[in-house]
Coordinates of C-alpha atoms in Angstrom, one line a residue:
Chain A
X1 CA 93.5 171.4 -7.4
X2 CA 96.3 173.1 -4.6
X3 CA 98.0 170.3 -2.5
X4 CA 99.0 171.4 0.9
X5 CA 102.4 170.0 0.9
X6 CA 105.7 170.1 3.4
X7 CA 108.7 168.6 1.6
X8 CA 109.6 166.3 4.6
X9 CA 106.3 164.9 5.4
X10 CA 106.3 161.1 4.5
X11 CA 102.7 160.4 3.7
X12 CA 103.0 164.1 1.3
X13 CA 105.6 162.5 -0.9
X14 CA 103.2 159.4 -0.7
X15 CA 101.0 161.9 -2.8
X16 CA 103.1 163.8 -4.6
X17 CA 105.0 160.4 -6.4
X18 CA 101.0 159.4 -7.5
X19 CA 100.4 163.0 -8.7
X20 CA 103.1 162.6 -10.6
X21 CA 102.8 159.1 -11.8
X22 CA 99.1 160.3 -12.8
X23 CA 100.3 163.7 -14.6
X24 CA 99.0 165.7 -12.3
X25 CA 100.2 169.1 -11.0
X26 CA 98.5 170.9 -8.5
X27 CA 98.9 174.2 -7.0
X28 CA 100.8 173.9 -4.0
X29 CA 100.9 175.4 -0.5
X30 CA 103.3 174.7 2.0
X31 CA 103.2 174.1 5.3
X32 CA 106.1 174.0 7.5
X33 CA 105.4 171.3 10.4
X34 CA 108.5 172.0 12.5
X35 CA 107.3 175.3 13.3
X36 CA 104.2 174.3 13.5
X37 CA 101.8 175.4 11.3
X38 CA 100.1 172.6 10.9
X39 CA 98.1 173.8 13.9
X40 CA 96.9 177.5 13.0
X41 CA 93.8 178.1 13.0
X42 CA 94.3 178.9 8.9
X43 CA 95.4 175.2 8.4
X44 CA 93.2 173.6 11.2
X45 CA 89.9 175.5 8.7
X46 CA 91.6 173.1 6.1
X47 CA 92.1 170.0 7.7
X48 CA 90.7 169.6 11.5
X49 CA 93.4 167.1 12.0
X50 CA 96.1 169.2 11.8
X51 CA 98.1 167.1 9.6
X52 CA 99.8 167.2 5.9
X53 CA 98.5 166.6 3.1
X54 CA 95.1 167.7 1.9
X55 CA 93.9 168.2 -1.6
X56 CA 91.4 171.0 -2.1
X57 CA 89.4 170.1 -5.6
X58 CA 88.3 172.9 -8.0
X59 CA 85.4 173.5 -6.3
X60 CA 86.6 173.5 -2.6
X61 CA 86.0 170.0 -1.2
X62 CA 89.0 169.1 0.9
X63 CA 90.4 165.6 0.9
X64 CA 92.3 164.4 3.7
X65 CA 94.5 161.3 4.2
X66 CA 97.3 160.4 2.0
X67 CA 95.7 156.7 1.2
X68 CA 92.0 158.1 0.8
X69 CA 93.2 161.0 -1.6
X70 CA 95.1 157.9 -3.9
X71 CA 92.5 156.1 -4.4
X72 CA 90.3 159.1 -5.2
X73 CA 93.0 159.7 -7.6
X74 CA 93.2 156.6 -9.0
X75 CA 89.0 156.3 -9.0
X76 CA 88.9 159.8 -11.2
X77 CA 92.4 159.3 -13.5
X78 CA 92.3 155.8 -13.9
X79 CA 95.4 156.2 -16.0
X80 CA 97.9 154.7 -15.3
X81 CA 96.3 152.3 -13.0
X82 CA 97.6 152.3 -9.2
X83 CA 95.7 149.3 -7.8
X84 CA 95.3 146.1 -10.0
X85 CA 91.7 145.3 -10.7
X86 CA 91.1 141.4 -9.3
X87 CA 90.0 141.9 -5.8
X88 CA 92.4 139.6 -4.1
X89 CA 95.4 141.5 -5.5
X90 CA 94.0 144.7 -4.5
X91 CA 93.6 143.9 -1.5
X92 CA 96.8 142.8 -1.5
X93 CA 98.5 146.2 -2.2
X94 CA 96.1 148.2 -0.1
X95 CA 97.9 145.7 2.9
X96 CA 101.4 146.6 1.7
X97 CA 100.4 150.0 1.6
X98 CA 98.8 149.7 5.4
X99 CA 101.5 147.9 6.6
X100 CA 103.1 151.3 6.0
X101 CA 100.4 153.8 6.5
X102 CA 99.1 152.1 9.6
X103 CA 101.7 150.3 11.1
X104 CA 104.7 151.8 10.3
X105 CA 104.7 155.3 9.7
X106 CA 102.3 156.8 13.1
X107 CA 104.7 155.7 15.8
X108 CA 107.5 158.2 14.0
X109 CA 105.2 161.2 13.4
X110 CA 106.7 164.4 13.9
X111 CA 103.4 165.3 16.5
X112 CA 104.6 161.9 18.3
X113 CA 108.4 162.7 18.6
X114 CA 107.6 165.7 20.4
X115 CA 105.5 164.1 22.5
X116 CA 107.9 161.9 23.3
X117 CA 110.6 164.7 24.2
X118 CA 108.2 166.6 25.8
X119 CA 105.4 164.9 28.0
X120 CA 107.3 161.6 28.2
X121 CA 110.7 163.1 28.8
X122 CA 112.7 161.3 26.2
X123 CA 116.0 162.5 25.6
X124 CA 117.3 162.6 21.8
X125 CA 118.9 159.2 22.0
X126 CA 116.3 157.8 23.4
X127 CA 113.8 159.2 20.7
X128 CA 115.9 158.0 18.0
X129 CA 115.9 154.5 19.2
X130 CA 112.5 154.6 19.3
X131 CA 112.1 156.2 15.6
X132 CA 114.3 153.6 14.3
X133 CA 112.8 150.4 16.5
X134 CA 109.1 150.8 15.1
X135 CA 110.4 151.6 11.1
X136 CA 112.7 148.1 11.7
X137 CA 109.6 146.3 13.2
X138 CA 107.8 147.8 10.1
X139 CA 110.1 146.9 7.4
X140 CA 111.2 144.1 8.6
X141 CA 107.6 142.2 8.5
X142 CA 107.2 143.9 5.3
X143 CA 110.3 142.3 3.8
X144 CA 109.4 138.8 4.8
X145 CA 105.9 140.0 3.3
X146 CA 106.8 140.4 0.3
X147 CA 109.6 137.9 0.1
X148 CA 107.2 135.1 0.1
X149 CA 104.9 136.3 -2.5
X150 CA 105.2 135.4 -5.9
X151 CA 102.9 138.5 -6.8
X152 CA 105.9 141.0 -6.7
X153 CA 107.9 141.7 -9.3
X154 CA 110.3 144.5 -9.9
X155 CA 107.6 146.6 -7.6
X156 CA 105.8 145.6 -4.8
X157 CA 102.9 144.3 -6.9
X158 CA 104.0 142.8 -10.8
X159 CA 105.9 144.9 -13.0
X160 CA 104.4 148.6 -12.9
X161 CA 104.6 150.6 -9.6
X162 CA 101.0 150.8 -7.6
X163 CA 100.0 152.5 -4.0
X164 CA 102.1 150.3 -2.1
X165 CA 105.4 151.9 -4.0
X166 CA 103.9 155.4 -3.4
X167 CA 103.9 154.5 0.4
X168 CA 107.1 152.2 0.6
X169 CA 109.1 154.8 -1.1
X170 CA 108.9 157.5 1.3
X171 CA 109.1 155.0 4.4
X172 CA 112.7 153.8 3.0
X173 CA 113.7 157.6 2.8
X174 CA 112.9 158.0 6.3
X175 CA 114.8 154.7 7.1
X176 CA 118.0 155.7 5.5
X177 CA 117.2 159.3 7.6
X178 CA 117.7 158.0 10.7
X179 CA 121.1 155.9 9.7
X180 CA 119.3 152.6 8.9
X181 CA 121.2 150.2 6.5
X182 CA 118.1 149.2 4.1
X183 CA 120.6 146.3 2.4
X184 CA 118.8 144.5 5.6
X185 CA 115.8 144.5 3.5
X186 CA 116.9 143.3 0.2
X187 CA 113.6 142.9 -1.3
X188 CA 112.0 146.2 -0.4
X189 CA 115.8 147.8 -1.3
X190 CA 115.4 146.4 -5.2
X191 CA 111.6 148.0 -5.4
X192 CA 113.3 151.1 -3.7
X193 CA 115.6 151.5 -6.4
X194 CA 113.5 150.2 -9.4
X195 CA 111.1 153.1 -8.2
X196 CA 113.8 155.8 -8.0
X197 CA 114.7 155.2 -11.8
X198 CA 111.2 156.5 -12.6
X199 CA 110.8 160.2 -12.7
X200 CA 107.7 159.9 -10.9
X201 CA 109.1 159.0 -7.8
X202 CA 112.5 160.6 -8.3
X203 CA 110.9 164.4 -8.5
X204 CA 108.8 163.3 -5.7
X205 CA 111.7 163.7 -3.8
X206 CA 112.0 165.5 0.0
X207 CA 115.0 167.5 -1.1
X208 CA 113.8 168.5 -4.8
X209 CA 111.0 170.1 -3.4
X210 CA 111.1 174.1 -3.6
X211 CA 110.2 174.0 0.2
X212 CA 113.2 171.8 0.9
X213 CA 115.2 173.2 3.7
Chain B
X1 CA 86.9 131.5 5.0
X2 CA 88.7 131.4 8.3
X3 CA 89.1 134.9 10.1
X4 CA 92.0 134.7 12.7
X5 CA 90.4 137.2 15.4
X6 CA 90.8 138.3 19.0
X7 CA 88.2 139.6 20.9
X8 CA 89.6 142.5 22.1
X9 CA 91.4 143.7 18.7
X10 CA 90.3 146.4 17.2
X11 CA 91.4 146.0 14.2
X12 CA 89.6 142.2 14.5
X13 CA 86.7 143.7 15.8
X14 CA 86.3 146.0 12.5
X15 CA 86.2 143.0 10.2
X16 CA 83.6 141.2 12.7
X17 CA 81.4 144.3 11.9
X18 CA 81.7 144.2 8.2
X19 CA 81.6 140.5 8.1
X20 CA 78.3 140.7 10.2
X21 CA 76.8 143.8 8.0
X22 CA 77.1 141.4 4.8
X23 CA 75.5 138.3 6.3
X24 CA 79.3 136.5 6.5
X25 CA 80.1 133.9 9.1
X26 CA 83.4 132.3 8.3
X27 CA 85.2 129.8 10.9
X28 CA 87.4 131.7 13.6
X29 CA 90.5 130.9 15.0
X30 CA 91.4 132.9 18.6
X31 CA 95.2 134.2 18.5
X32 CA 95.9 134.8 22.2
X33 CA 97.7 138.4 21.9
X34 CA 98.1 139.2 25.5
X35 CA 100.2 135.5 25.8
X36 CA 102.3 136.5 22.3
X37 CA 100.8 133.6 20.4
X38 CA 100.8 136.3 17.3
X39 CA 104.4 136.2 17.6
X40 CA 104.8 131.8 17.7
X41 CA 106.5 131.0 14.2
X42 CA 102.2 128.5 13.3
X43 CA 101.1 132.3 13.3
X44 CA 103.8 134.2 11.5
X45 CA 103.4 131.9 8.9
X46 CA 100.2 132.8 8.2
X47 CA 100.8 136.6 8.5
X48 CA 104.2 137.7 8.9
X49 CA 103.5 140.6 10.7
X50 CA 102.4 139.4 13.7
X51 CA 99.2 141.3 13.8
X52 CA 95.5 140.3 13.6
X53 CA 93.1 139.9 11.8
X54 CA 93.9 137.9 8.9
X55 CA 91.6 136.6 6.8
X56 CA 92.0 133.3 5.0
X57 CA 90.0 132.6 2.0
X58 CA 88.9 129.0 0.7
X59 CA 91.5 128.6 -1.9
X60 CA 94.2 129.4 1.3
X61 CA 94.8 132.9 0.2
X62 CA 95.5 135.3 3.2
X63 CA 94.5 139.2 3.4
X64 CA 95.6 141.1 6.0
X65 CA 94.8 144.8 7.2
X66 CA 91.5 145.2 8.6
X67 CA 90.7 148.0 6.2
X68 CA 92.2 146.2 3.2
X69 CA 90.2 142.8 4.4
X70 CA 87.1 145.3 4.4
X71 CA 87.6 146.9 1.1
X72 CA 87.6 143.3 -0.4
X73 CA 84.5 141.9 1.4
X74 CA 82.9 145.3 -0.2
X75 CA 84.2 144.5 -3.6
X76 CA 83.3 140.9 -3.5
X77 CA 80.0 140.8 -1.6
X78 CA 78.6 144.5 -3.0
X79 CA 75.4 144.1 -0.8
X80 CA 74.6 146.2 1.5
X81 CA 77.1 148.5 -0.1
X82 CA 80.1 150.0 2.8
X83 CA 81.6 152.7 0.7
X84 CA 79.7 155.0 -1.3
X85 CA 79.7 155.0 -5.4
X86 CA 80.7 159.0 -5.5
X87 CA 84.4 159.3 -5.4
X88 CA 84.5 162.2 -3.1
X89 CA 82.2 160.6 -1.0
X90 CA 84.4 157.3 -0.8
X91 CA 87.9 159.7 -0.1
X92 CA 85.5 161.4 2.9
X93 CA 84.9 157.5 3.9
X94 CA 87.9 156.5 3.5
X95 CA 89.5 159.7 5.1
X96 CA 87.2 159.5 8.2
X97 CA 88.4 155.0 8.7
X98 CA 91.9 156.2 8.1
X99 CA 92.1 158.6 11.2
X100 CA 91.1 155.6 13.4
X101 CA 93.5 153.3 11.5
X102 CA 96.0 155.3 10.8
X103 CA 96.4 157.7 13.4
X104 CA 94.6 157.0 16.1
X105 CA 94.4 152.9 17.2
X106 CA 98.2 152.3 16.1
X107 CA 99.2 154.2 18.6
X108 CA 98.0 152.3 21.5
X109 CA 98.2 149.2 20.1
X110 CA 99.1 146.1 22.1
X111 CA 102.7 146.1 21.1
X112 CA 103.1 149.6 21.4
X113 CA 102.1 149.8 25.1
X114 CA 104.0 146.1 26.1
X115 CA 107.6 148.5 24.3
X116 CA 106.9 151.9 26.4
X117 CA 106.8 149.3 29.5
X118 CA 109.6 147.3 28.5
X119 CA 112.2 149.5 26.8
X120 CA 110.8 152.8 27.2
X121 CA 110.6 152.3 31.1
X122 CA 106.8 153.6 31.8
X123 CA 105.3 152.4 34.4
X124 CA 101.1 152.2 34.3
X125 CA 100.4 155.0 35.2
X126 CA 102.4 156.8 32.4
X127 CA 101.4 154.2 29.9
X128 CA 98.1 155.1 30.6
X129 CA 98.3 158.7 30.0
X130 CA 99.9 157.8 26.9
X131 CA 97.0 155.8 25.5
X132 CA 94.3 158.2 26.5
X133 CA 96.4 160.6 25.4
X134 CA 96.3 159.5 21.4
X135 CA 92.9 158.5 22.1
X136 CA 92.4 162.0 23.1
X137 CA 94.0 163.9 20.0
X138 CA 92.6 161.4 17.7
X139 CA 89.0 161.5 18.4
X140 CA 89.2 165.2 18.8
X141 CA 90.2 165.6 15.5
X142 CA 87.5 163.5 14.6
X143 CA 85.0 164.7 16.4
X144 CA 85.7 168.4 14.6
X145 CA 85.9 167.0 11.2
X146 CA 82.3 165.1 11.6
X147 CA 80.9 168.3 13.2
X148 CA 81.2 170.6 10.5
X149 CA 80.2 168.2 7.6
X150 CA 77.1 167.9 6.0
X151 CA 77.5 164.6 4.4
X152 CA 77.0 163.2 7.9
X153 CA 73.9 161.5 8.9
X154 CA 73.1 159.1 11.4
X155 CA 76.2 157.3 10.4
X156 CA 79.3 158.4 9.8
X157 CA 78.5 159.0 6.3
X158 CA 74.9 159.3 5.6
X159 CA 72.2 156.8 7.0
X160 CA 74.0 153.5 6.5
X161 CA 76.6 152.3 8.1
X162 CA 79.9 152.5 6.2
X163 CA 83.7 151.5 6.5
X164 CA 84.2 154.6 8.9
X165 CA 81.0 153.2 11.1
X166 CA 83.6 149.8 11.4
X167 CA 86.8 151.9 12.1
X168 CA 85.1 154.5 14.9
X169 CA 82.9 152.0 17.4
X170 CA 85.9 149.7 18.0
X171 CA 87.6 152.9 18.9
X172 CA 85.1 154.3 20.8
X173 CA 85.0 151.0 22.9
X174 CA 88.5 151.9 23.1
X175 CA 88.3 154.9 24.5
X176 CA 85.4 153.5 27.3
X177 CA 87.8 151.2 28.6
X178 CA 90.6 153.8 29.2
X179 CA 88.2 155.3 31.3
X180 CA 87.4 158.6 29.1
X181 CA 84.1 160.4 29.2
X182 CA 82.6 159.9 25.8
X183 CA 80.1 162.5 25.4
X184 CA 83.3 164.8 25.0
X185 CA 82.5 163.9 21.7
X186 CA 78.9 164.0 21.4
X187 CA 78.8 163.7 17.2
X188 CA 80.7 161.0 17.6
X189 CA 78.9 159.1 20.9
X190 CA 75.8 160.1 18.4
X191 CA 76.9 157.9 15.5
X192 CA 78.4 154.6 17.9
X193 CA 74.6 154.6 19.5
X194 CA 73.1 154.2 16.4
X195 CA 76.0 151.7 15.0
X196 CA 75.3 149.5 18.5
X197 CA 71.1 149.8 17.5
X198 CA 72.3 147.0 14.7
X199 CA 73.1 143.5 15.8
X200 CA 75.7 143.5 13.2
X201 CA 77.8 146.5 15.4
X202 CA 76.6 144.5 18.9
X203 CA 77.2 141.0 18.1
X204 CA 80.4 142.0 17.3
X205 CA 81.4 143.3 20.6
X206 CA 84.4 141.9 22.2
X207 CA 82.4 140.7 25.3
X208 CA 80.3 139.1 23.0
X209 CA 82.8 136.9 21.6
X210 CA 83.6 133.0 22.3
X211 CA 87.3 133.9 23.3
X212 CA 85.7 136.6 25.5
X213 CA 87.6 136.7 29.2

């Protein structure tokens, strides 16, 4: 398998902490997003979306989507489990995880930043503010989420780290990126840390990548 | 089971699809989103996020995500089948709902749209551009991905209707209504005629709806 990988994209590290919690490890190509590459024509003959990451199997087929290619993970190395097996609780974790994937993490996209600077004028300030509004709206609804339920435990779901830590992970690293205090979210703080102490998530990492800038 | 909808969510109108393709009718409640009434505390108690759908089962249990709320109407009602048994060919599924979901629709979500207004200043006409704008770069992306893939058919995947069939007609419906030409994407404008052939894709129309305006 060869991951195509940028050490600071969010829903990469998404894939790179399963890989890991799997045992998996991929060839790896980078891609560096700030300048761009993400939309030569090499990459774009990858992925059509122009966007990080894709998984190329053994025999070529190219997965796309950091959510699709964890399941497909998790369908083909069922070992350790990432998604519980009752359907209500998966679909449980696969909304934690969207509340990331969907809600969350596509209004701060690098590709929509620069939009933002660019088309729409926004000074740095202003694109900040924005950055930071849409991860509190995220994470804040995600807090009083999971605050309520009495299916978390010391992850998002029970006691052994699923998809929804792969994507909360990364989304809290961004948070503390742009000078958030994540103590406002208790809850998803605690999972934040209890996955850190796994080596899974901790060589996951943006800045123990060997791209890492 | 009670689906909290809104007829012109997208994200509602993907579980109306899905509910329709497996032969579901639960009870509806109407959320009013262009009055806020997702934001009143009666509807944050039921899903804390403030977004629609939610789906409440018998027992009072409440899934949210559209996608997640699909994945478990799959899992629990198995016929007619709205993921594929292959696991490469579920990832490809999955990969093709997720660039609606996830990169496309939360962009121009309601919410989105009322904050570059408000905060961000823009008046119509620039809100505007930004919607078609995503709309733009998202079914683009699309569009070339489905182009070049065999595992197409009259669907998005093959000759049934899957989860990606749910995810791109509420999308393209999207698109009509910002006013853009949909035969720029002619696989795409393809695979939404034959989706709205099926009563299950055109009863679930948001004109078609009781809350309809």
């Amino acid at each position: 398998m060869l991951l195509y990988d940028y050490f600071r994209s969010s829903a990469a590290y998404r894939v790179r902490i399963a890989l890991n919690l799997k045992g998996l490890a991929p060839e790896r190509a980078f891609v560096h997003l700030r300048r761009g590459a993400q939309r030569d024509d090499a990459y774009l003959g990858v992925n059509p979306h122009g966007l990080i990451p894709a998984l190329v199997l053994d025999d070529g087929t190219v997965l796309t989507q950091s959510m699709a290619i964890i399941e497909y993970l998790d369908e083909t190395h069922p070992s350790p489990p990432l998604l519980p097996r009752e359907p209500v609780a998966r679909a449980r974790v696969r909304a934690l995880a969207l509340a990331v994937v969907a809600d969350t993490h596509p209004l701060g996209n690098l590709r929509v930043l620069q939009h933002l600077q660019g088309a729409a004028g926004f000074d740095m300030e202003r694109r900040d503010a924005w950055y930071a509004h849409w991860i509190d709206v995220g994470l804040t609804g995600l807090e009083a989420d999971l605050a309520r339920d009495a299916a978390r435990g010391r992850f998002c779901h029970g006691d052994t780290p699923t998809l929804a830590d792969c994507c909360v992970v990364p989304q809290l690293a961004n948070a503390r990126r742009a000078k958030l205090d994540v103590a406002r979210w208790p809850v998803l703080a605690a999972i934040d840390a209890a996955c850190n102490e796994l080596p899974a998530f901790a060589a996951a990492a943006p800045a123990r990548q060997p791209d890492a800038e």
